Structures are given as C-alpha cells and as structure tokens.
Short mmCIF file of N, CA and C in Angstrom, two decimals:
data_model
loop_
_atom_site.label_atom_id
_atom_site.label_comp_id
_atom_site.label_asym_id
_atom_site.label_seq_id
_atom_site.Cartn_x
_atom_site.Cartn_y
_atom_site.Cartn_z
N UNK A 1 79.16 151.80 36.81
CA UNK A 1 80.33 151.03 37.42
C UNK A 1 80.63 149.75 36.72
N UNK A 2 81.97 149.50 36.63
CA UNK A 2 82.38 148.37 35.81
C UNK A 2 82.21 147.01 36.67
N UNK A 3 82.13 145.94 35.90
CA UNK A 3 82.06 144.61 36.56
C UNK A 3 83.57 144.36 37.02
N UNK A 4 83.84 143.83 38.27
CA UNK A 4 85.25 143.62 38.73
C UNK A 4 85.92 142.65 37.91
N UNK A 5 85.27 141.61 37.33
CA UNK A 5 85.99 140.59 36.56
C UNK A 5 86.38 141.06 35.21
N UNK A 6 85.61 142.02 34.65
CA UNK A 6 85.97 142.65 33.43
C UNK A 6 87.09 143.64 33.51
N UNK A 7 87.13 144.37 34.64
CA UNK A 7 88.17 145.42 34.85
C UNK A 7 89.45 144.77 35.32
N UNK A 8 89.45 143.53 35.56
CA UNK A 8 90.75 142.76 35.90
C UNK A 8 90.92 142.80 37.38
N UNK A 9 90.12 143.43 38.15
CA UNK A 9 90.30 143.45 39.63
C UNK A 9 89.75 142.05 40.17
N UNK A 10 90.29 141.75 41.41
CA UNK A 10 89.97 140.52 42.10
C UNK A 10 88.50 140.62 42.61
N UNK A 11 87.83 139.55 42.44
CA UNK A 11 86.45 139.57 42.89
C UNK A 11 86.40 139.80 44.50
N UNK A 12 85.32 140.34 45.07
CA UNK A 12 85.38 140.66 46.40
C UNK A 12 85.36 139.25 47.20
N UNK A 13 85.97 139.31 48.36
CA UNK A 13 86.13 138.13 49.20
C UNK A 13 84.56 137.66 49.65
N UNK A 14 84.38 136.45 49.80
CA UNK A 14 83.09 135.93 50.17
C UNK A 14 83.15 134.40 50.09
N UNK A 15 81.95 133.86 49.78
CA UNK A 15 81.85 132.39 49.69
C UNK A 15 82.64 131.88 48.40
N UNK A 16 82.77 132.72 47.37
CA UNK A 16 83.48 132.37 46.22
C UNK A 16 85.00 132.03 46.42
N UNK A 17 85.52 132.62 47.50
CA UNK A 17 86.86 132.30 47.87
C UNK A 17 87.06 130.96 48.41
N UNK A 18 86.02 130.31 48.85
CA UNK A 18 86.11 128.97 49.37
C UNK A 18 86.05 127.92 48.26
N UNK A 19 85.45 128.30 47.10
CA UNK A 19 85.45 127.37 45.98
C UNK A 19 86.81 127.11 45.37
N UNK A 20 87.06 125.95 44.86
CA UNK A 20 88.33 125.64 44.17
C UNK A 20 88.41 126.33 42.94
N UNK A 21 89.65 126.62 42.47
CA UNK A 21 89.84 127.27 41.14
C UNK A 21 89.23 126.43 39.96
N UNK A 22 88.85 127.09 38.88
CA UNK A 22 88.25 126.38 37.77
C UNK A 22 89.27 125.44 37.09
N UNK A 23 90.53 125.90 36.99
CA UNK A 23 91.50 124.98 36.37
C UNK A 23 91.67 123.74 37.01
N UNK A 24 91.50 123.68 38.53
CA UNK A 24 91.61 122.37 39.15
C UNK A 24 90.32 121.56 38.84
N UNK A 25 89.17 122.25 38.86
CA UNK A 25 87.92 121.48 38.53
C UNK A 25 87.96 120.82 37.21
N UNK A 26 88.63 121.46 36.20
CA UNK A 26 88.75 120.98 34.91
C UNK A 26 89.91 119.94 34.70
N UNK A 27 90.71 119.81 35.65
CA UNK A 27 91.85 118.84 35.63
C UNK A 27 91.35 117.42 35.86
N UNK A 28 92.06 116.45 35.45
CA UNK A 28 91.67 115.10 35.51
C UNK A 28 91.70 114.68 37.06
N UNK A 29 92.69 115.12 37.87
CA UNK A 29 92.73 114.88 39.24
C UNK A 29 91.44 115.46 39.92
N UNK A 30 91.24 116.70 39.68
CA UNK A 30 90.06 117.38 40.27
C UNK A 30 88.73 116.70 39.97
N UNK A 31 88.61 116.25 38.73
CA UNK A 31 87.37 115.46 38.44
C UNK A 31 87.26 114.15 39.06
N UNK A 32 88.43 113.49 39.12
CA UNK A 32 88.40 112.14 39.75
C UNK A 32 88.16 112.33 41.27
N UNK A 33 88.66 113.31 41.92
CA UNK A 33 88.38 113.47 43.35
C UNK A 33 87.00 113.87 43.67
N UNK A 34 86.42 114.78 42.76
CA UNK A 34 85.05 115.19 42.91
C UNK A 34 84.07 113.99 42.72
N UNK A 35 84.39 113.10 41.72
CA UNK A 35 83.56 111.96 41.44
C UNK A 35 83.73 110.95 42.68
N UNK A 36 84.87 110.83 43.30
CA UNK A 36 85.06 109.93 44.37
C UNK A 36 84.35 110.48 45.57
N UNK A 37 84.29 111.85 45.78
CA UNK A 37 83.59 112.38 46.97
C UNK A 37 82.08 112.18 46.73
N UNK A 38 81.61 112.41 45.59
CA UNK A 38 80.11 112.35 45.29
C UNK A 38 79.67 110.91 45.44
N UNK A 39 80.38 109.97 44.77
CA UNK A 39 80.06 108.58 44.89
C UNK A 39 79.98 108.02 46.30
N UNK A 40 81.10 108.48 47.07
CA UNK A 40 81.31 107.99 48.40
C UNK A 40 80.01 108.52 49.30
N UNK A 41 79.60 109.78 49.03
CA UNK A 41 78.50 110.34 49.83
C UNK A 41 77.17 109.64 49.42
N UNK A 42 77.06 109.35 48.14
CA UNK A 42 75.75 108.68 47.76
C UNK A 42 75.71 107.22 48.36
N UNK A 43 76.83 106.57 48.38
CA UNK A 43 76.95 105.22 48.91
C UNK A 43 76.69 105.27 50.37
N UNK A 44 77.20 106.34 51.09
CA UNK A 44 77.04 106.48 52.54
C UNK A 44 75.52 106.61 52.78
N UNK A 45 74.85 107.44 52.09
CA UNK A 45 73.46 107.71 52.24
C UNK A 45 72.57 106.38 51.99
N UNK A 46 72.99 105.66 50.91
CA UNK A 46 72.31 104.36 50.61
C UNK A 46 72.49 103.44 51.73
N UNK A 47 73.74 103.38 52.37
CA UNK A 47 73.86 102.33 53.37
C UNK A 47 73.11 102.79 54.69
N UNK A 48 73.13 104.03 54.95
CA UNK A 48 72.26 104.53 56.10
C UNK A 48 70.80 104.06 55.92
N UNK A 49 70.25 104.16 54.73
CA UNK A 49 68.87 103.83 54.45
C UNK A 49 68.57 102.27 54.27
N UNK A 50 69.64 101.50 54.34
CA UNK A 50 69.50 100.07 54.03
C UNK A 50 69.66 99.17 55.32
N UNK A 51 69.53 97.88 55.07
CA UNK A 51 69.64 96.97 56.17
C UNK A 51 71.04 96.64 56.38
N UNK A 52 71.96 97.08 55.41
CA UNK A 52 73.45 96.88 55.56
C UNK A 52 74.10 98.19 56.13
N UNK A 53 73.50 98.62 57.20
CA UNK A 53 73.93 99.92 57.83
C UNK A 53 75.32 99.68 58.40
N UNK A 54 75.78 98.55 58.61
CA UNK A 54 77.09 98.23 59.24
C UNK A 54 78.23 98.52 58.36
N UNK A 55 77.83 98.74 57.05
CA UNK A 55 78.91 99.09 56.05
C UNK A 55 79.11 100.63 55.85
N UNK A 56 78.38 101.40 56.55
CA UNK A 56 78.31 102.77 56.32
C UNK A 56 79.65 103.54 56.72
N UNK A 57 80.45 102.88 57.51
CA UNK A 57 81.69 103.64 57.99
C UNK A 57 82.80 103.85 56.91
N UNK A 58 82.90 102.79 56.09
CA UNK A 58 83.84 102.89 54.92
C UNK A 58 83.57 104.05 53.98
N UNK A 59 82.30 104.07 53.49
CA UNK A 59 82.06 105.27 52.58
C UNK A 59 82.23 106.65 53.23
N UNK A 60 81.87 106.70 54.53
CA UNK A 60 81.97 107.99 55.22
C UNK A 60 83.51 108.31 55.36
N UNK A 61 84.37 107.42 55.68
CA UNK A 61 85.73 107.74 55.82
C UNK A 61 86.34 108.05 54.37
N UNK A 62 85.98 107.32 53.34
CA UNK A 62 86.48 107.63 52.09
C UNK A 62 85.92 108.94 51.64
N UNK A 63 84.70 109.35 51.96
CA UNK A 63 84.20 110.66 51.58
C UNK A 63 84.99 111.70 52.17
N UNK A 64 85.28 111.64 53.50
CA UNK A 64 86.05 112.58 54.12
C UNK A 64 87.43 112.64 53.61
N UNK A 65 88.11 111.60 53.38
CA UNK A 65 89.51 111.64 52.82
C UNK A 65 89.47 112.22 51.43
N UNK A 66 88.56 111.82 50.60
CA UNK A 66 88.51 112.39 49.32
C UNK A 66 88.22 113.92 49.28
N UNK A 67 87.35 114.34 50.14
CA UNK A 67 87.14 115.69 50.26
C UNK A 67 88.28 116.53 50.81
N UNK A 68 88.93 115.91 51.76
CA UNK A 68 90.24 116.59 52.26
C UNK A 68 91.22 116.73 51.15
N UNK A 69 91.41 115.62 50.43
CA UNK A 69 92.48 115.67 49.31
C UNK A 69 92.08 116.63 48.24
N UNK A 70 90.76 116.70 47.98
CA UNK A 70 90.24 117.61 46.99
C UNK A 70 90.60 119.09 47.28
N UNK A 71 90.33 119.39 48.53
CA UNK A 71 90.70 120.82 48.97
C UNK A 71 92.17 121.00 49.15
N UNK A 72 92.84 119.99 49.60
CA UNK A 72 94.30 120.05 49.72
C UNK A 72 95.03 120.34 48.33
N UNK A 73 94.59 119.55 47.34
CA UNK A 73 95.12 119.78 46.00
C UNK A 73 94.60 121.06 45.35
N UNK A 74 93.39 121.50 45.74
CA UNK A 74 92.85 122.76 45.14
C UNK A 74 93.64 123.87 45.65
N UNK A 75 93.91 123.75 47.02
CA UNK A 75 94.65 124.93 47.63
C UNK A 75 96.14 124.80 47.61
N UNK A 76 96.53 123.78 46.94
CA UNK A 76 98.04 123.58 46.59
C UNK A 76 98.75 123.38 47.89
N UNK A 77 98.16 122.62 48.80
CA UNK A 77 98.91 122.15 50.03
C UNK A 77 99.93 121.27 49.81
N UNK A 78 99.77 120.47 48.67
CA UNK A 78 100.88 119.51 48.30
C UNK A 78 102.12 120.21 47.84
N UNK A 79 102.10 121.45 47.36
CA UNK A 79 103.15 122.08 47.12
C UNK A 79 103.85 122.97 48.37
N UNK A 80 103.04 123.18 49.36
CA UNK A 80 103.51 123.83 50.54
C UNK A 80 104.14 122.92 51.58
N UNK A 81 103.61 121.66 51.68
CA UNK A 81 104.12 120.70 52.67
C UNK A 81 104.88 119.64 51.84
N UNK A 82 106.09 119.82 51.73
CA UNK A 82 106.99 118.87 50.92
C UNK A 82 107.35 117.55 51.76
N UNK A 83 107.12 117.64 53.02
CA UNK A 83 107.47 116.43 53.92
C UNK A 83 106.62 115.34 53.64
N UNK A 84 105.36 115.54 53.21
CA UNK A 84 104.41 114.58 52.97
C UNK A 84 104.63 114.07 51.57
N UNK A 85 104.67 112.74 51.35
CA UNK A 85 104.76 112.17 50.08
C UNK A 85 103.33 111.95 49.53
N UNK A 86 102.85 113.08 48.88
CA UNK A 86 101.46 113.20 48.39
C UNK A 86 101.09 112.12 47.41
N UNK A 87 101.92 111.75 46.47
CA UNK A 87 101.58 110.78 45.44
C UNK A 87 101.41 109.34 46.08
N UNK A 88 102.34 109.12 47.08
CA UNK A 88 102.20 107.76 47.76
C UNK A 88 100.97 107.66 48.67
N UNK A 89 100.70 108.80 49.40
CA UNK A 89 99.48 108.76 50.29
C UNK A 89 98.18 108.67 49.36
N UNK A 90 98.15 109.38 48.37
CA UNK A 90 96.98 109.29 47.46
C UNK A 90 96.88 107.82 46.85
N UNK A 91 97.99 107.32 46.52
CA UNK A 91 98.06 105.91 45.85
C UNK A 91 97.53 104.98 46.84
N UNK A 92 97.96 104.96 48.02
CA UNK A 92 97.54 104.06 49.08
C UNK A 92 96.09 104.17 49.37
N UNK A 93 95.58 105.47 49.39
CA UNK A 93 94.15 105.75 49.67
C UNK A 93 93.29 105.07 48.58
N UNK A 94 93.74 105.33 47.28
CA UNK A 94 92.93 104.68 46.25
C UNK A 94 92.99 103.23 46.07
N UNK A 95 94.11 102.62 46.47
CA UNK A 95 94.18 101.17 46.45
C UNK A 95 93.28 100.48 47.41
N UNK A 96 93.41 101.05 48.67
CA UNK A 96 92.54 100.50 49.78
C UNK A 96 91.05 100.78 49.63
N UNK A 97 90.77 102.03 48.94
CA UNK A 97 89.31 102.31 48.74
C UNK A 97 88.78 101.38 47.72
N UNK A 98 89.51 101.11 46.63
CA UNK A 98 89.05 100.17 45.58
C UNK A 98 88.75 98.82 46.12
N UNK A 99 89.66 98.31 46.90
CA UNK A 99 89.52 96.90 47.42
C UNK A 99 88.43 96.83 48.38
N UNK A 100 88.24 97.90 49.26
CA UNK A 100 87.21 97.93 50.31
C UNK A 100 85.84 98.01 49.59
N UNK A 101 85.66 98.98 48.71
CA UNK A 101 84.40 99.16 47.97
C UNK A 101 84.00 97.84 47.20
N UNK A 102 85.01 97.19 46.59
CA UNK A 102 84.67 95.97 45.90
C UNK A 102 84.14 94.96 46.87
N UNK A 103 84.82 94.70 47.92
CA UNK A 103 84.38 93.71 48.93
C UNK A 103 83.00 94.01 49.51
N UNK A 104 82.76 95.35 49.94
CA UNK A 104 81.49 95.54 50.63
C UNK A 104 80.42 95.63 49.50
N UNK A 105 80.72 95.97 48.36
CA UNK A 105 79.65 95.95 47.34
C UNK A 105 79.18 94.44 47.03
N UNK A 106 80.13 93.59 46.97
CA UNK A 106 79.84 92.18 46.74
C UNK A 106 78.90 91.67 47.92
N UNK A 107 79.22 92.01 49.11
CA UNK A 107 78.52 91.58 50.35
C UNK A 107 77.16 92.24 50.35
N UNK A 108 77.03 93.55 49.94
CA UNK A 108 75.74 94.24 50.00
C UNK A 108 74.82 93.64 48.96
N UNK A 109 75.31 93.37 47.73
CA UNK A 109 74.40 92.87 46.67
C UNK A 109 74.10 91.43 46.94
N UNK A 110 74.86 90.55 47.50
CA UNK A 110 74.58 89.16 47.58
C UNK A 110 73.91 88.81 48.91
N UNK A 111 74.11 89.58 49.96
CA UNK A 111 73.55 89.26 51.29
C UNK A 111 72.22 89.86 51.60
N UNK A 112 72.03 91.16 51.19
CA UNK A 112 70.87 91.89 51.54
C UNK A 112 69.92 91.97 50.39
N UNK A 113 68.59 92.02 50.66
CA UNK A 113 67.56 92.05 49.65
C UNK A 113 66.88 93.34 49.43
N UNK A 114 67.18 94.34 50.29
CA UNK A 114 66.37 95.65 50.13
C UNK A 114 67.00 96.40 48.99
N UNK A 115 66.28 97.34 48.47
CA UNK A 115 66.68 98.26 47.37
C UNK A 115 67.82 99.07 47.69
N UNK A 116 67.86 99.56 48.85
CA UNK A 116 68.92 100.58 49.22
C UNK A 116 70.32 99.76 49.25
N UNK A 117 70.26 98.63 49.74
CA UNK A 117 71.49 97.85 49.74
C UNK A 117 72.00 97.51 48.33
N UNK A 118 71.06 97.17 47.48
CA UNK A 118 71.41 96.90 46.08
C UNK A 118 71.90 98.12 45.42
N UNK A 119 71.26 99.26 45.66
CA UNK A 119 71.76 100.56 45.09
C UNK A 119 73.19 100.92 45.63
N UNK A 120 73.43 100.70 46.85
CA UNK A 120 74.75 100.90 47.41
C UNK A 120 75.78 100.08 46.83
N UNK A 121 75.40 98.81 46.58
CA UNK A 121 76.33 97.90 45.90
C UNK A 121 76.68 98.27 44.48
N UNK A 122 75.60 98.66 43.73
CA UNK A 122 75.91 99.13 42.33
C UNK A 122 76.71 100.39 42.36
N UNK A 123 76.45 101.42 43.22
CA UNK A 123 77.29 102.64 43.23
C UNK A 123 78.65 102.27 43.77
N UNK A 124 78.75 101.24 44.64
CA UNK A 124 80.02 100.71 45.11
C UNK A 124 80.86 100.22 44.02
N UNK A 125 80.30 99.45 43.06
CA UNK A 125 81.01 98.92 41.93
C UNK A 125 81.51 100.13 41.03
N UNK A 126 80.72 101.14 40.92
CA UNK A 126 81.08 102.31 40.10
C UNK A 126 82.28 102.90 40.81
N UNK A 127 82.12 103.14 42.19
CA UNK A 127 83.20 103.70 42.86
C UNK A 127 84.56 102.99 42.83
N UNK A 128 84.40 101.64 42.67
CA UNK A 128 85.63 100.78 42.62
C UNK A 128 86.30 101.08 41.38
N UNK A 129 85.53 101.32 40.16
CA UNK A 129 86.00 101.65 38.92
C UNK A 129 86.72 103.04 38.96
N UNK A 130 86.10 103.97 39.62
CA UNK A 130 86.70 105.25 39.68
C UNK A 130 87.90 105.32 40.48
N UNK A 131 87.96 104.61 41.66
CA UNK A 131 89.11 104.47 42.45
C UNK A 131 90.25 103.73 41.73
N UNK A 132 89.88 102.73 40.98
CA UNK A 132 90.89 101.96 40.29
C UNK A 132 91.55 102.87 39.18
N UNK A 133 90.72 103.63 38.40
CA UNK A 133 91.32 104.62 37.46
C UNK A 133 92.24 105.59 38.13
N UNK A 134 91.81 106.09 39.27
CA UNK A 134 92.63 107.07 40.06
C UNK A 134 93.87 106.41 40.49
N UNK A 135 93.80 105.25 41.00
CA UNK A 135 95.08 104.56 41.43
C UNK A 135 96.10 104.19 40.31
N UNK A 136 95.54 103.93 39.13
CA UNK A 136 96.42 103.65 38.03
C UNK A 136 97.11 105.00 37.56
N UNK A 137 96.37 106.04 37.48
CA UNK A 137 96.92 107.39 37.09
C UNK A 137 97.90 107.80 38.20
N UNK A 138 97.60 107.63 39.48
CA UNK A 138 98.55 108.06 40.57
C UNK A 138 99.67 107.14 40.58
N UNK A 139 99.52 105.90 40.12
CA UNK A 139 100.69 105.02 40.11
C UNK A 139 101.75 105.52 39.08
N UNK A 140 101.31 105.94 37.94
CA UNK A 140 102.11 106.48 36.96
C UNK A 140 102.84 107.76 37.47
N UNK A 141 102.03 108.66 38.14
CA UNK A 141 102.64 109.81 38.72
C UNK A 141 103.59 109.44 39.84
N UNK A 142 103.37 108.43 40.58
CA UNK A 142 104.27 107.91 41.66
C UNK A 142 105.59 107.47 41.08
N UNK A 143 105.52 106.70 39.98
CA UNK A 143 106.72 106.21 39.36
C UNK A 143 107.61 107.37 38.93
N UNK A 144 107.02 108.31 38.22
CA UNK A 144 107.86 109.46 37.77
C UNK A 144 108.42 110.23 38.97
N UNK A 145 107.54 110.33 40.03
CA UNK A 145 108.02 111.05 41.17
C UNK A 145 109.27 110.27 41.86
N UNK A 146 109.16 109.03 41.91
CA UNK A 146 110.31 108.25 42.51
C UNK A 146 111.39 108.25 41.57
N UNK A 147 111.29 108.15 40.28
CA UNK A 147 112.36 108.32 39.38
C UNK A 147 113.12 109.63 39.41
N UNK A 148 112.38 110.75 39.66
CA UNK A 148 113.03 111.96 39.83
C UNK A 148 113.84 112.10 41.11
N UNK A 149 113.42 111.49 42.22
CA UNK A 149 114.16 111.44 43.36
C UNK A 149 115.30 110.49 43.38
N UNK A 150 115.30 109.40 42.61
CA UNK A 150 116.44 108.49 42.54
C UNK A 150 117.53 109.08 41.61
N UNK A 151 117.18 109.78 40.63
CA UNK A 151 118.14 110.32 39.61
C UNK A 151 118.99 111.50 40.25
N UNK A 152 118.35 112.25 41.30
CA UNK A 152 119.05 113.35 41.89
C UNK A 152 119.85 112.86 43.11
N UNK A 153 119.77 111.56 43.46
CA UNK A 153 120.51 111.18 44.65
C UNK A 153 121.90 110.71 44.12
N UNK A 154 122.88 110.85 45.11
CA UNK A 154 124.24 110.55 44.76
C UNK A 154 124.50 109.08 44.39
N UNK A 155 123.58 108.13 45.02
CA UNK A 155 123.69 106.66 44.72
C UNK A 155 123.40 106.38 43.31
N UNK A 156 122.67 107.23 42.62
CA UNK A 156 122.26 106.99 41.27
C UNK A 156 123.40 107.25 40.32
N UNK A 157 124.37 108.02 40.68
CA UNK A 157 125.52 108.46 39.85
C UNK A 157 126.83 107.64 40.12
N UNK A 158 126.81 106.80 41.03
CA UNK A 158 128.01 105.98 41.30
C UNK A 158 128.27 105.08 40.17
N UNK A 159 129.59 104.87 39.87
CA UNK A 159 130.09 103.84 38.98
C UNK A 159 131.08 102.88 39.62
N UNK A 160 131.12 101.69 39.07
CA UNK A 160 132.01 100.70 39.61
C UNK A 160 133.35 100.73 38.94
#
C-alpha cells in the first residue's frame, strides 16, 4: 500500500486538519504570531505564580487575541471577510500590546521581589520587542494597504 503523501492524495482527516499549513508557519507573520502567543502564555503563567497576580489579565487577553489571529490568518479568514480591515486591527492590537507589556513589565520588575514577577517582567520586555517588531512590519503593510485603497478611489484621480 502506498503512502498517501507520496501518491499525491490528500491525507486522511483528523487532528492534522486542525494544524495550520506549513507555509504559514514558515512565514514571518506566522512566526511572529506564534512567538506572541507563546510569550503571552508564559507571561500569564508567571503572573499566576507571582505576587503580581493582578497583572495576569493583560497577558491572557493578548494570548487569546494572538491565538485567534494566528488561526484566522492560517485559515485565510482575512481573505474571506473583506469588511474587516485586518491590517488596521492587527496594527492596533500590536501597538496596545507593546505599550501594555512595557508598562506592566516595569511595574513587575520594580515593585515585586519574587522570582516569578521578575521572570514575568523579563519575558514581558521580550514580548514588548516582539510586538514592536510586529507593529512595525504591520505598519508598513498598512501603509501599502491604504495606498492601494486611495489610488483606486475617484478622489485620487481628480485634477484641478
């Protein structure tokens, strides 16, 4: 019996159908969203184990948002739902996440003395950098997205 991947047939449905495609995992956006999800989850766990448990809500929300966008981009929901301005929503998510992670990381490192708070702060600074890289890249995509929209509008072709 031949291996279905070698024969060119589709693999049987199962848990592998829930995994994102490999080309998305190898893309820059896929790797950034995966890093954001993993870092947010680690920070969430660190805040749960620390004295700074009041900060745990921000990493939890960022983890869920990053996970949602990861699967939305992997399943190409951004191409199916054109009414949502995906680059703008992603840009706003990354900007707010970078600012919030920076603020709570400073507070966790300076105010609390336990090891879990310090670890959450250090991972928070790493997450700030990852989110900042993502919003820089997303900003460039947003600019090209908005330029395409303005060049096709009739106001862009008017002459005086």
